[in-house]
Amino acid sequence: MAVFRSGLLVLTTPLTSLAPRLAPILSSAARLVNHTLYVHLQPGMSLGGSAQPQSSPVQATFEVIDFITHLYAGADVHRHLDVRILLTNIRTKSCLPPLPTSVQNLAHPPEVVLTDFQTLDGSQYNPAKQQLERYATSCYSCCPQLSSVLLYPDYGPAEPPVGSLGVHLPSTIRPTSPVARSAKQPVRGHRRGAVGGTFDRLHNAHKVLLSVACILAREQLVVGVADKELLKSKLLPELLQPYTERVEHLSEFLVDIKPSLTFDIIPLLDPYGPAGSDPSLEFLVVSEETYRGGMAVNRFRLENVTPEGNWQREWRGMGKATGGCWKYRDPRGGKRGLKVVGRSKEELVPTLPSEASSTSGVGRGRGDRFVLVHSHPSFSLLTLPLLQDLEELTLYQIQLLKDLNHKENEEDKVSSSSFRQQMLGNLLRPPYKRPELPPGFYVIGLTGISGSGKSSVAQRLKGLGAYIIDSDHLGHRAYAPGGPAYQPVVEAFGTDILHKDGIINRKVLGSRVFGNKKQLKILTDIMWPVIAKLAREEMDQAMAEGKRVCVIDAAMLLEAGWQNMVHEVWTVVIPETEVSGSHPYSITVARFLPRTSGLTNALSAQAIRRIVERDGLSEAAAQSRLQSQMSGQQLVDQSHVVLSTMWEPHVTQRQV
């Protein structure tokens, strides 16, 4: 059967018996759809009658929320699929208006509609398929040539009958009291609420958090996206997606699942964000890990109200706007407005009337809903008006989604940090083409800040049969009396850099150039062309010996422009920030490290220590050397493969 890029799965089985049948249903859908799978819940709907079924509201109960979590957890085994559970027809008890009569646009219009509805004879019953197609196109924008499939998953010998009581699902929202609540209990809705996170490589645990927040909110959801200082404690921050990329993916997902909401997406530059200051917010969705941070937000709200009830707080970090901000453009081209925040005003482009005030940082609109994306990262300060009676937010604590297939040193929950770890040792972008090199001869440039552990990686590659070119050794040869760089260096820096025996004193030379950009450039202009020439001679030697892989080990590979000599750039990273977190939302690197490692201070200090022990430099000299090099982020941005030495040696060797 054909494979489709996008699909819509309409689930009609009552929720009480759908949970145990879900895994085979998702497996069947994953064999037909290979990119985006939308899921529409319409329990109890029949496609076997004469009347055309219509979409009807589904009351948001704790059972519905628990099922949504169960579905996202089950979908995690199909990581090639971007699963999105649509929430348009799921309503809280405080908001059950008629469903919209217009068709909802989707970012990826489905090419096929699937369903768990089954006919009595187990066939692809044509009238049922026709009803399914009409139902799908009456609710959502679908491709013109929409296909339809009735799924008949293999439930195994113990197929649960429809209408059975099914299984008890774990609670998504942690109960706030010991009194047992019914799964059928409706969920209370709120006008406005907030949720925050890093949202790197949007995954199914993020989707649970966001879906719960969307169900709870009736009008507006403020979404804080961590940036800058809040990213420094993250594991492998060099591999985090850029802020704008994270916001783009987040915006598309949110508008897809509940377009009736207004989404205010802002950068989080401090632990509290708008949740600590906005009086119109009513709830905050947090995870098990960030619950204490949510409690800190509530304390902050109460502590920052003066006895007179007047309170002011600057809204910081909204970004620079000149004629407009970072924009989220609706890819489906529908009639949607986009709020753009300027330095002194807010304007709507182009279809949405506004009642927003530039002093509030909060937008409200009529007509079509919109995504409000504040510009980033250097907005002029905005000041909130005087606030009175700032109340505690209702906290909704969401249980973590467990990752049953996590590997060594990875978290046991679905997390972006595990995804970033899984990127280590993998090809991140296509290799460079080097037609000037003989076919079958492959060159890798190995780099990283001094003290990052390149030498251990080079030794592993040597053990695998690679020819290693050590740029430090080439530098020693070039500096040696009679070497190609000896006389030019002495002429440039004077004879006082020499030992009594005429050998260049590299410590003295280093003290001259590190920390002095002008002097450093004089030295590198001499040395880098010489070392590049010696490296090419070594490559010729490697080819003569019949080696197929050659590795140029060079801390300054990219600064020197030597990437034009290699097929791939491999970068070894080591965290440059402290392991300990300092804010309520912090997730520390220490949590991912083996207890035996003893790394409880700044890991940049580890790189400095390695340089001091290896080269006999002072700590100040080692620090100066590090500052003269590209940062780990700059190196990673130009790399094909990233490795890290922050774990036990065998973990790094496995990456290699």
mmCIF file of N, CA and C in Angstrom, residues 490-533:
data_model
loop_
_atom_site.group_PDB
_atom_site.id
_atom_site.type_symbol
_atom_site.label_atom_id
_atom_site.label_comp_id
_atom_site.label_asym_id
_atom_site.label_seq_id
_atom_site.Cartn_x
_atom_site.Cartn_y
_atom_site.Cartn_z
ATOM 1 N N VAL A 490 61.442 34.486 14.601
ATOM 2 C CA VAL A 490 62.489 35.208 15.335
ATOM 3 C C VAL A 490 62.583 36.647 14.835
ATOM 4 N N GLU A 491 62.473 36.831 13.527
ATOM 5 C CA GLU A 491 62.535 38.185 12.979
ATOM 6 C C GLU A 491 61.346 39.024 13.434
ATOM 7 N N ALA A 492 60.182 38.387 13.603
ATOM 8 C CA ALA A 492 58.971 39.130 13.982
ATOM 9 C C ALA A 492 58.935 39.454 15.464
ATOM 10 N N PHE A 493 59.481 38.563 16.310
ATOM 11 C CA PHE A 493 59.313 38.740 17.757
ATOM 12 C C PHE A 493 60.623 38.975 18.516
ATOM 13 N N GLY A 494 61.748 38.898 17.827
ATOM 14 C CA GLY A 494 63.016 39.213 18.471
ATOM 15 C C GLY A 494 63.699 38.002 19.079
ATOM 16 N N THR A 495 64.983 38.149 19.334
ATOM 17 C CA THR A 495 65.776 37.026 19.851
ATOM 18 C C THR A 495 65.529 36.754 21.324
ATOM 19 N N ASP A 496 64.822 37.666 22.018
ATOM 20 C CA ASP A 496 64.581 37.415 23.446
ATOM 21 C C ASP A 496 63.532 36.333 23.672
ATOM 22 N N ILE A 497 62.947 35.784 22.597
ATOM 23 C CA ILE A 497 62.028 34.651 22.758
ATOM 24 C C ILE A 497 62.775 33.319 22.688
ATOM 25 N N LEU A 498 64.123 33.375 22.546
ATOM 26 C CA LEU A 498 64.918 32.153 22.386
ATOM 27 C C LEU A 498 65.522 31.701 23.706
ATOM 28 N N HIS A 499 65.623 30.359 23.860
ATOM 29 C CA HIS A 499 66.442 29.793 24.933
ATOM 30 C C HIS A 499 67.912 30.054 24.597
ATOM 31 N N LYS A 500 68.782 29.766 25.541
ATOM 32 C CA LYS A 500 70.218 29.965 25.309
ATOM 33 C C LYS A 500 70.740 29.109 24.170
ATOM 34 N N ASP A 501 70.087 27.941 23.973
ATOM 35 C CA ASP A 501 70.543 27.055 22.904
ATOM 36 C C ASP A 501 69.932 27.416 21.550
ATOM 37 N N GLY A 502 69.183 28.508 21.485
ATOM 38 C CA GLY A 502 68.625 28.971 20.221
ATOM 39 C C GLY A 502 67.242 28.447 19.905
ATOM 40 N N ILE A 503 66.703 27.563 20.732
ATOM 41 C CA ILE A 503 65.354 27.029 20.510
ATOM 42 C C ILE A 503 64.328 28.064 20.965
ATOM 43 N N ILE A 504 63.246 28.193 20.218
ATOM 44 C CA ILE A 504 62.190 29.147 20.575
ATOM 45 C C ILE A 504 61.528 28.719 21.878
ATOM 46 N N ASN A 505 61.448 29.644 22.816
ATOM 47 C CA ASN A 505 60.777 29.407 24.097
ATOM 48 C C ASN A 505 59.280 29.660 23.887
ATOM 49 N N ARG A 506 58.529 28.592 23.765
ATOM 50 C CA ARG A 506 57.112 28.725 23.415
ATOM 51 C C ARG A 506 56.305 29.369 24.529
ATOM 52 N N LYS A 507 56.722 29.207 25.786
ATOM 53 C CA LYS A 507 56.012 29.869 26.884
ATOM 54 C C LYS A 507 56.162 31.383 26.781
ATOM 55 N N VAL A 508 57.370 31.818 26.498
ATOM 56 C CA VAL A 508 57.605 33.261 26.366
ATOM 57 C C VAL A 508 56.841 33.805 25.162
ATOM 58 N N LEU A 509 56.893 33.066 24.055
ATOM 59 C CA LEU A 509 56.177 33.497 22.859
ATOM 60 C C LEU A 509 54.673 33.542 23.118
ATOM 61 N N GLY A 510 54.176 32.511 23.824
ATOM 62 C CA GLY A 510 52.749 32.473 24.142
ATOM 63 C C GLY A 510 52.305 33.644 24.989
ATOM 64 N N SER A 511 53.148 34.027 25.951
ATOM 65 C CA SER A 511 52.801 35.164 26.804
ATOM 66 C C SER A 511 52.738 36.464 26.005
ATOM 67 N N ARG A 512 53.460 36.519 24.880
ATOM 68 C CA ARG A 512 53.449 37.711 24.033
ATOM 69 C C ARG A 512 52.163 37.811 23.214
ATOM 70 N N VAL A 513 51.674 36.668 22.750
ATOM 71 C CA VAL A 513 50.603 36.703 21.746
ATOM 72 C C VAL A 513 49.208 36.463 22.314
ATOM 73 N N PHE A 514 49.090 35.579 23.307
ATOM 74 C CA PHE A 514 47.758 35.292 23.836
ATOM 75 C C PHE A 514 47.289 36.483 24.664
ATOM 76 N N GLY A 515 46.113 37.000 24.289
ATOM 77 C CA GLY A 515 45.612 38.204 24.924
ATOM 78 C C GLY A 515 45.955 39.458 24.147
ATOM 79 N N ASN A 516 46.741 39.316 23.068
ATOM 80 C CA ASN A 516 47.106 40.458 22.229
ATOM 81 C C ASN A 516 46.766 40.094 20.782
ATOM 82 N N LYS A 517 45.627 40.562 20.314
ATOM 83 C CA LYS A 517 45.126 40.142 19.005
ATOM 84 C C LYS A 517 46.086 40.502 17.869
ATOM 85 N N LYS A 518 46.702 41.665 17.966
ATOM 86 C CA LYS A 518 47.606 42.103 16.902
ATOM 87 C C LYS A 518 48.820 41.192 16.817
ATOM 88 N N GLN A 519 49.432 40.896 17.982
ATOM 89 C CA GLN A 519 50.605 40.025 18.004
ATOM 90 C C GLN A 519 50.238 38.598 17.603
ATOM 91 N N LEU A 520 49.055 38.154 18.034
ATOM 92 C CA LEU A 520 48.618 36.802 17.684
ATOM 93 C C LEU A 520 48.440 36.662 16.177
ATOM 94 N N LYS A 521 47.902 37.685 15.544
ATOM 95 C CA LYS A 521 47.697 37.626 14.084
ATOM 96 C C LYS A 521 49.039 37.571 13.350
ATOM 97 N N ILE A 522 50.022 38.308 13.853
ATOM 98 C CA ILE A 522 51.353 38.258 13.233
ATOM 99 C C ILE A 522 51.877 36.828 13.267
ATOM 100 N N LEU A 523 51.704 36.171 14.435
ATOM 101 C CA LEU A 523 52.197 34.800 14.574
ATOM 102 C C LEU A 523 51.423 33.835 13.682
ATOM 103 N N THR A 524 50.096 33.926 13.702
ATOM 104 C CA THR A 524 49.302 32.967 12.919
ATOM 105 C C THR A 524 49.494 33.169 11.417
ATOM 106 N N ASP A 525 49.713 34.413 10.990
ATOM 107 C CA ASP A 525 49.972 34.651 9.565
ATOM 108 C C ASP A 525 51.254 33.953 9.116
ATOM 109 N N ILE A 526 52.191 33.766 10.046
ATOM 110 C CA ILE A 526 53.424 33.033 9.737
ATOM 111 C C ILE A 526 53.191 31.534 9.802
ATOM 112 N N MET A 527 52.557 31.094 10.903
ATOM 113 C CA MET A 527 52.513 29.666 11.215
ATOM 114 C C MET A 527 51.479 28.883 10.412
ATOM 115 N N TRP A 528 50.283 29.418 10.248
ATOM 116 C CA TRP A 528 49.210 28.622 9.662
ATOM 117 C C TRP A 528 49.501 28.173 8.237
ATOM 118 N N PRO A 529 50.016 29.015 7.355
ATOM 119 C CA PRO A 529 50.350 28.516 6.009
ATOM 120 C C PRO A 529 51.445 27.447 6.042
ATOM 121 N N VAL A 530 52.415 27.609 6.952
ATOM 122 C CA VAL A 530 53.500 26.628 7.055
ATOM 123 C C VAL A 530 52.954 25.282 7.512
ATOM 124 N N ILE A 531 52.100 25.290 8.563
ATOM 125 C CA ILE A 531 51.543 24.035 9.075
ATOM 126 C C ILE A 531 50.644 23.380 8.031
ATOM 127 N N ALA A 532 49.875 24.179 7.283
ATOM 128 C CA ALA A 532 49.016 23.618 6.231
ATOM 129 C C ALA A 532 49.849 22.901 5.174
ATOM 130 N N LYS A 533 50.989 23.490 4.812
ATOM 131 C CA LYS A 533 51.865 22.866 3.814
ATOM 132 C C LYS A 533 52.424 21.549 4.348
#
